[in-house]
CSV table of C-alpha atoms and ligand atoms in Angstrom, one decimal:
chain,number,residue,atom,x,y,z
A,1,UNK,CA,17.1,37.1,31.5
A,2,UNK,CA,15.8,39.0,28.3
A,3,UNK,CA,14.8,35.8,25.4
A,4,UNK,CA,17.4,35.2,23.2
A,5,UNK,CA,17.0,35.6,19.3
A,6,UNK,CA,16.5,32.1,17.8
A,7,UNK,CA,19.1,32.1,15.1
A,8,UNK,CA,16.9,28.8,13.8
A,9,UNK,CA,13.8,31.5,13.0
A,10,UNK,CA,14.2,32.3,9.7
A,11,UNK,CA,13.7,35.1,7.8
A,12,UNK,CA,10.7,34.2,6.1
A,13,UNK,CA,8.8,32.8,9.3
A,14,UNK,CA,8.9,35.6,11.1
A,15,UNK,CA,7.7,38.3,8.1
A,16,UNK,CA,5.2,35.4,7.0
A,17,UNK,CA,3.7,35.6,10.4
A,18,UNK,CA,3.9,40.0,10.4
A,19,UNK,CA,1.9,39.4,7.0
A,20,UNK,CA,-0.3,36.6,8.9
A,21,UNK,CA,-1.4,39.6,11.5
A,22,UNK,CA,-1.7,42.3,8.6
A,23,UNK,CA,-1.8,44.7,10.6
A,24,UNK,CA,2.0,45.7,13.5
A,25,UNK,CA,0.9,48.2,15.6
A,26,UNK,CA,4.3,51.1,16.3
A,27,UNK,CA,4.9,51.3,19.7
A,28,UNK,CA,6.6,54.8,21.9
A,29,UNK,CA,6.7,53.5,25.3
A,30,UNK,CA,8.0,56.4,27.8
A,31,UNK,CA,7.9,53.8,30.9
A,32,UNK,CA,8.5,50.4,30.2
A,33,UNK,CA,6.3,49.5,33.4
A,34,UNK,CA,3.8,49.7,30.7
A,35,UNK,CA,4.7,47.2,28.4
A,36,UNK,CA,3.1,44.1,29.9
A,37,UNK,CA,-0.4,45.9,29.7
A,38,UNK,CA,0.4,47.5,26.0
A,39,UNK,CA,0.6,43.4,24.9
A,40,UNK,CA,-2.2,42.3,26.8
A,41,UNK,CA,-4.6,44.7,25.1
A,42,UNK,CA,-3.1,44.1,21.9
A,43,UNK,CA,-3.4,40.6,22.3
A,44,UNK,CA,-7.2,40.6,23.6
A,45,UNK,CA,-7.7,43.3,20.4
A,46,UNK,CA,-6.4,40.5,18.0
A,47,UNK,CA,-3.1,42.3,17.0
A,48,UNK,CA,-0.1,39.5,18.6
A,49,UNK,CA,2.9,41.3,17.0
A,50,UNK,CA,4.6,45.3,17.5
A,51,UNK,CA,7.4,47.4,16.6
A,52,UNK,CA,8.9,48.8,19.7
A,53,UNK,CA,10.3,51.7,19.0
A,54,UNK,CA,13.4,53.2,19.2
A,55,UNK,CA,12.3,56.5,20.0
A,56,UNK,CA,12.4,56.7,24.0
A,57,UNK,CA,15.6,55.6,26.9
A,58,UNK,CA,12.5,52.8,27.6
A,59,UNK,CA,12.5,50.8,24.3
A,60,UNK,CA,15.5,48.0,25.0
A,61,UNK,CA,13.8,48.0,28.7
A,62,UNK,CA,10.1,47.4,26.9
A,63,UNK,CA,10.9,45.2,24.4
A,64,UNK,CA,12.4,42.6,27.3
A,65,UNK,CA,9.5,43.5,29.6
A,66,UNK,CA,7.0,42.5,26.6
A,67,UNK,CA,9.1,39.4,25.1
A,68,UNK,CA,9.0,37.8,28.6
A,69,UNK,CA,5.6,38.8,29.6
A,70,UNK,CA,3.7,37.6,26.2
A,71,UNK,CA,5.9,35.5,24.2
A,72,UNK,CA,3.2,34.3,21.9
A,73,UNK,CA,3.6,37.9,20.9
A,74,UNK,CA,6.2,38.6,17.8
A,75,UNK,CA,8.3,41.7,19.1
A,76,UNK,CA,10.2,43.8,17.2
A,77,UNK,CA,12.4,46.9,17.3
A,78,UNK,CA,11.5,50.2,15.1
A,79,UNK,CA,13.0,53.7,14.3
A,80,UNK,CA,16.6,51.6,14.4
A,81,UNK,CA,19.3,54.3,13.8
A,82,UNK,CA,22.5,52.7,14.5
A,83,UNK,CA,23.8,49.2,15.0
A,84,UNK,CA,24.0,49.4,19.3
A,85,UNK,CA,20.3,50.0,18.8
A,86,UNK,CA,20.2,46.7,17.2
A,87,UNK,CA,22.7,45.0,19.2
A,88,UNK,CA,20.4,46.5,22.5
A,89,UNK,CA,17.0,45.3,20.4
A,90,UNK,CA,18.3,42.1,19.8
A,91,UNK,CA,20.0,41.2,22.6
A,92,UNK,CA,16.2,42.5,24.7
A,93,UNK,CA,14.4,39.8,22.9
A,94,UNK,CA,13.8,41.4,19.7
A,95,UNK,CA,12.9,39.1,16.6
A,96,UNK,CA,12.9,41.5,13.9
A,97,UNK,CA,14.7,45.0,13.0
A,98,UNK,CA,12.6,47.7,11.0
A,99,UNK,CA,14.7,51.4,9.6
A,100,UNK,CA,12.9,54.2,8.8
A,101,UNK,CA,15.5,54.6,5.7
A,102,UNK,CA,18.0,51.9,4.0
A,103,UNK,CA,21.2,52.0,6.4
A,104,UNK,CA,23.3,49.6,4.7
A,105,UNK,CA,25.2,49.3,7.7
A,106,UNK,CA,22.4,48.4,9.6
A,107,UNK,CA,21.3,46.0,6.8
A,108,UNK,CA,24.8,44.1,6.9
A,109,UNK,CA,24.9,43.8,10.6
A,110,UNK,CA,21.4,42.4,10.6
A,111,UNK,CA,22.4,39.8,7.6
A,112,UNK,CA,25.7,38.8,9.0
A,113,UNK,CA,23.2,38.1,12.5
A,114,UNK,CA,20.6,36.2,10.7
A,115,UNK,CA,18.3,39.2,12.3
A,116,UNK,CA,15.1,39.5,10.0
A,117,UNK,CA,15.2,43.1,8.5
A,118,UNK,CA,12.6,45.4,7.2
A,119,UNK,CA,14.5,48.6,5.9
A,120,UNK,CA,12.2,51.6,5.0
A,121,UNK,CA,12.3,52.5,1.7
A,122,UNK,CA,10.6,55.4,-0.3
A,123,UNK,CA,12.0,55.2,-4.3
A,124,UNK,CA,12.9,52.6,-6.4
A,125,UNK,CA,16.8,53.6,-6.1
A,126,UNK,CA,16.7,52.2,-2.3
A,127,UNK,CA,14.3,49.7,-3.9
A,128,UNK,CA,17.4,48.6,-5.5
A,129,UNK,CA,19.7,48.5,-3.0
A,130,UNK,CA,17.4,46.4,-0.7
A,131,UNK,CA,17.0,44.0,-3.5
A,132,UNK,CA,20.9,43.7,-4.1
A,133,UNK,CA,21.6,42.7,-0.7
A,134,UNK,CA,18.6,39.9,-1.2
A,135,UNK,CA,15.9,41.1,0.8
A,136,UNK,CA,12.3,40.9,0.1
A,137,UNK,CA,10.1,42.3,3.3
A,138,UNK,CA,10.8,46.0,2.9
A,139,UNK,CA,8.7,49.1,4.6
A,140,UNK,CA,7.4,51.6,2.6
A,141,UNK,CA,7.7,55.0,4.6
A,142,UNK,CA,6.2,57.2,4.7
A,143,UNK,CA,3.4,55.9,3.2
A,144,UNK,CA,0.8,58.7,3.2
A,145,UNK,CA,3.7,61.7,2.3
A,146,UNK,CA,5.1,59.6,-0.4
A,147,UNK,CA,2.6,59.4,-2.7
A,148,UNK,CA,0.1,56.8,-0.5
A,149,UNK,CA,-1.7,53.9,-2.3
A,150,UNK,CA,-1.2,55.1,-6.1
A,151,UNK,CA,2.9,56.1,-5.5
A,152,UNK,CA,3.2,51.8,-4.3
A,153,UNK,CA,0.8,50.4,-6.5
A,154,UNK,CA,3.1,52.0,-9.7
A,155,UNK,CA,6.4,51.5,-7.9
A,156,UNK,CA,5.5,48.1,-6.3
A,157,UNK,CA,4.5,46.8,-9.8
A,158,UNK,CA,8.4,47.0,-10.6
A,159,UNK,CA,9.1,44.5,-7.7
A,160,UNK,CA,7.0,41.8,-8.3
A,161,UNK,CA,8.8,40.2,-5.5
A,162,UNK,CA,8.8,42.1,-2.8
A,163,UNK,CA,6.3,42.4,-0.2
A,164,UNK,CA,6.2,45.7,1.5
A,165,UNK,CA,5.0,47.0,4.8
A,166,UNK,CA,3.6,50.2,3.7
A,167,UNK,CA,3.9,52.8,7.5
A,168,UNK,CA,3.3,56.7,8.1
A,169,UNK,CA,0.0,58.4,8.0
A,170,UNK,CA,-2.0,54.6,8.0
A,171,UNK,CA,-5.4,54.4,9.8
A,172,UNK,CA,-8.6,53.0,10.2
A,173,UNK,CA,-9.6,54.9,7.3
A,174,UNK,CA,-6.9,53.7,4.8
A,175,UNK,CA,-5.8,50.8,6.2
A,176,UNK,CA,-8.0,48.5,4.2
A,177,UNK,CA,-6.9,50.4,1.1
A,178,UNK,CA,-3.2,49.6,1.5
A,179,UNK,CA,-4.0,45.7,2.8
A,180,UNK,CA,-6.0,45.2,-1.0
A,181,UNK,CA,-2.8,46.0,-2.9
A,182,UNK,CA,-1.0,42.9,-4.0
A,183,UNK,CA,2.5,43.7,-3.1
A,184,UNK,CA,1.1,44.6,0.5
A,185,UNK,CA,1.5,42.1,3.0
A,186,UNK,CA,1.5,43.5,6.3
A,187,UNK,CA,0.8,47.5,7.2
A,188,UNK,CA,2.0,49.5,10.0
A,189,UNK,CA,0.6,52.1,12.1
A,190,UNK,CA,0.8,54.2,15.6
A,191,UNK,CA,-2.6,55.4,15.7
A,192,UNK,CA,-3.6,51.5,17.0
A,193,UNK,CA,-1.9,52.3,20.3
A,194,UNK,CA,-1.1,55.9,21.1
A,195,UNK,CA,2.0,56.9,22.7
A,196,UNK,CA,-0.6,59.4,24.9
A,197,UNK,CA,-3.0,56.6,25.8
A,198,UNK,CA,0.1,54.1,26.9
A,199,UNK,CA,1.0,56.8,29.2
A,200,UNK,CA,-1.9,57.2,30.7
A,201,UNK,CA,-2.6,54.0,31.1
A,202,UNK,CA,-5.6,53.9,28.6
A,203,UNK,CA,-5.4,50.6,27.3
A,204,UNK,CA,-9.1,49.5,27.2
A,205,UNK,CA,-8.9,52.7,24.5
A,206,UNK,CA,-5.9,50.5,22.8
A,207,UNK,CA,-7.7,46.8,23.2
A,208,UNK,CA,-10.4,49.2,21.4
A,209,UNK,CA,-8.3,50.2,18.2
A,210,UNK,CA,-6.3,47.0,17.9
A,211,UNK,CA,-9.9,45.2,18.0
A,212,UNK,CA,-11.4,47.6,14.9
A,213,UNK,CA,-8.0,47.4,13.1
A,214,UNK,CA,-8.1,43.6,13.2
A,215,UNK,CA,-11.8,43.5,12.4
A,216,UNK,CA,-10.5,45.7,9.2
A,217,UNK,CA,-8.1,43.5,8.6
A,218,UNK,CA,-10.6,40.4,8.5
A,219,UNK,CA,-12.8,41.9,6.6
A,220,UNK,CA,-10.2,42.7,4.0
A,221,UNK,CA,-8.7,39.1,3.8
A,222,UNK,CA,-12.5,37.7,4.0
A,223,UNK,CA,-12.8,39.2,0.2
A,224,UNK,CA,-15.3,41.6,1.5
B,301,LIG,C1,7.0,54.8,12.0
B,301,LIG,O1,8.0,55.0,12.8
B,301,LIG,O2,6.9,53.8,11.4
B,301,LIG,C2,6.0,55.9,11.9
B,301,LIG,O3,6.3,57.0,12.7
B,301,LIG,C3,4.7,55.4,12.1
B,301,LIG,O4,3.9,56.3,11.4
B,301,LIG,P1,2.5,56.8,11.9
B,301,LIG,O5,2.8,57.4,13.3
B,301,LIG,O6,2.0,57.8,10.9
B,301,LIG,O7,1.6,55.6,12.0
């Protein structure tokens, strides 16, 4: 039985907790035999959340698969094109919904569900939109290409409140960069578990990254 979506989980919980982690790792699982391993080495690295991506036949399959096997983990779905990617995320065990762009289709459906929503967003006119229909977590993609650290800092300052998940072209070089900026509360980033190295079965390589991302991470929030 894939976990249901708690309609009680509110909004703010679960994007508190996403900031909590600093740090969601995006997921491409080809085989979604691999998902209860991908979660254990996250987990052991310090990194208890992802964004399953929509990218692959295996994401609704992985998603379940991961929900049951670790659910002290908070699961997600990414790359969400259309609402039946949703309605498949959510209905796998999915707890929150991120777009690579605003969809305001998407955006409705997830509302009208109580679903937790992260639309990407790239200038302040989908800034806009995202903040007339009352949101306030919103992804900033992609990061790197669209301008990096200095495009959010000036746009973000605009927004004073929303909190944004800055993803694209986010490392273990940059990451602490982003995670300093005020309106940044969580980041996101693939390079923390490699689509090549989940399907290879590499994931002492991922426990690995997700352990020097959240040692980043710490250091950041130490005030180091
Ligand atoms: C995403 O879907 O959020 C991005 O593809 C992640 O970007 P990255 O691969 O540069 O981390």
């Amino acid at each position: 039985m894939p976990a249901e979506h708690d309609p009680g989980e509110s909004t703010r919980t679960v994007f508190d907790r996403l900031g909590d982690v600093g740090l969601v790792p995006v997921v491409t699982i080809d085989d979604a035999e691999h998902a209860t391993s991908l979660g254990a080495a996250l987990l052991a690295g310090g990194l208890p959340c992802a964004e399953i991506t929509f990218r692959t036949a295996a994401a609704a399959a992985s998603i379940e698969t991961l929900a049951e096997a670790h659910p002290e983990m908070l699961i997600g779905a990414g790359t969400v094109l259309t609402v039946e990617h949703a309605e498949a995320a959510l209905a796998a065990g999915s707890r929150f919904i991120v777009t690579p762009g605003f969809d305001v289709t998407i955006v409705d459906w997830c509302l009208a569900h109580g679903v937790p929503v992260a639309p990407g967003v790239m200038t302040p006119t989908e800034i806009n939109l995202a903040v007339r229909k009352g949101l306030g977590f919103l992804k900033f993609f992609p990061a790197e290409a669209a301008g990096g650290a200095r495009a959010l800092t000036a746009i973000g300052a605009a927004y004073p409140d929303i909190e944004f998940m800055p993803t694209g072209g986010i490392d273990g070089d940059n990451l602490a960069t982003y995670l300093r900026l005020p309106m940044v509360s969580a980041c996101g980033g693939s390079w923390v578990a490699p689509r090549t190295s989940i399907a290879r079965g590499d994931f002492a390589e991922i426990e690995r990254r997700a352990a020097a991302a959240a040692d980043i991470v710490r250091v950041v929030r130490a005030g180091a």
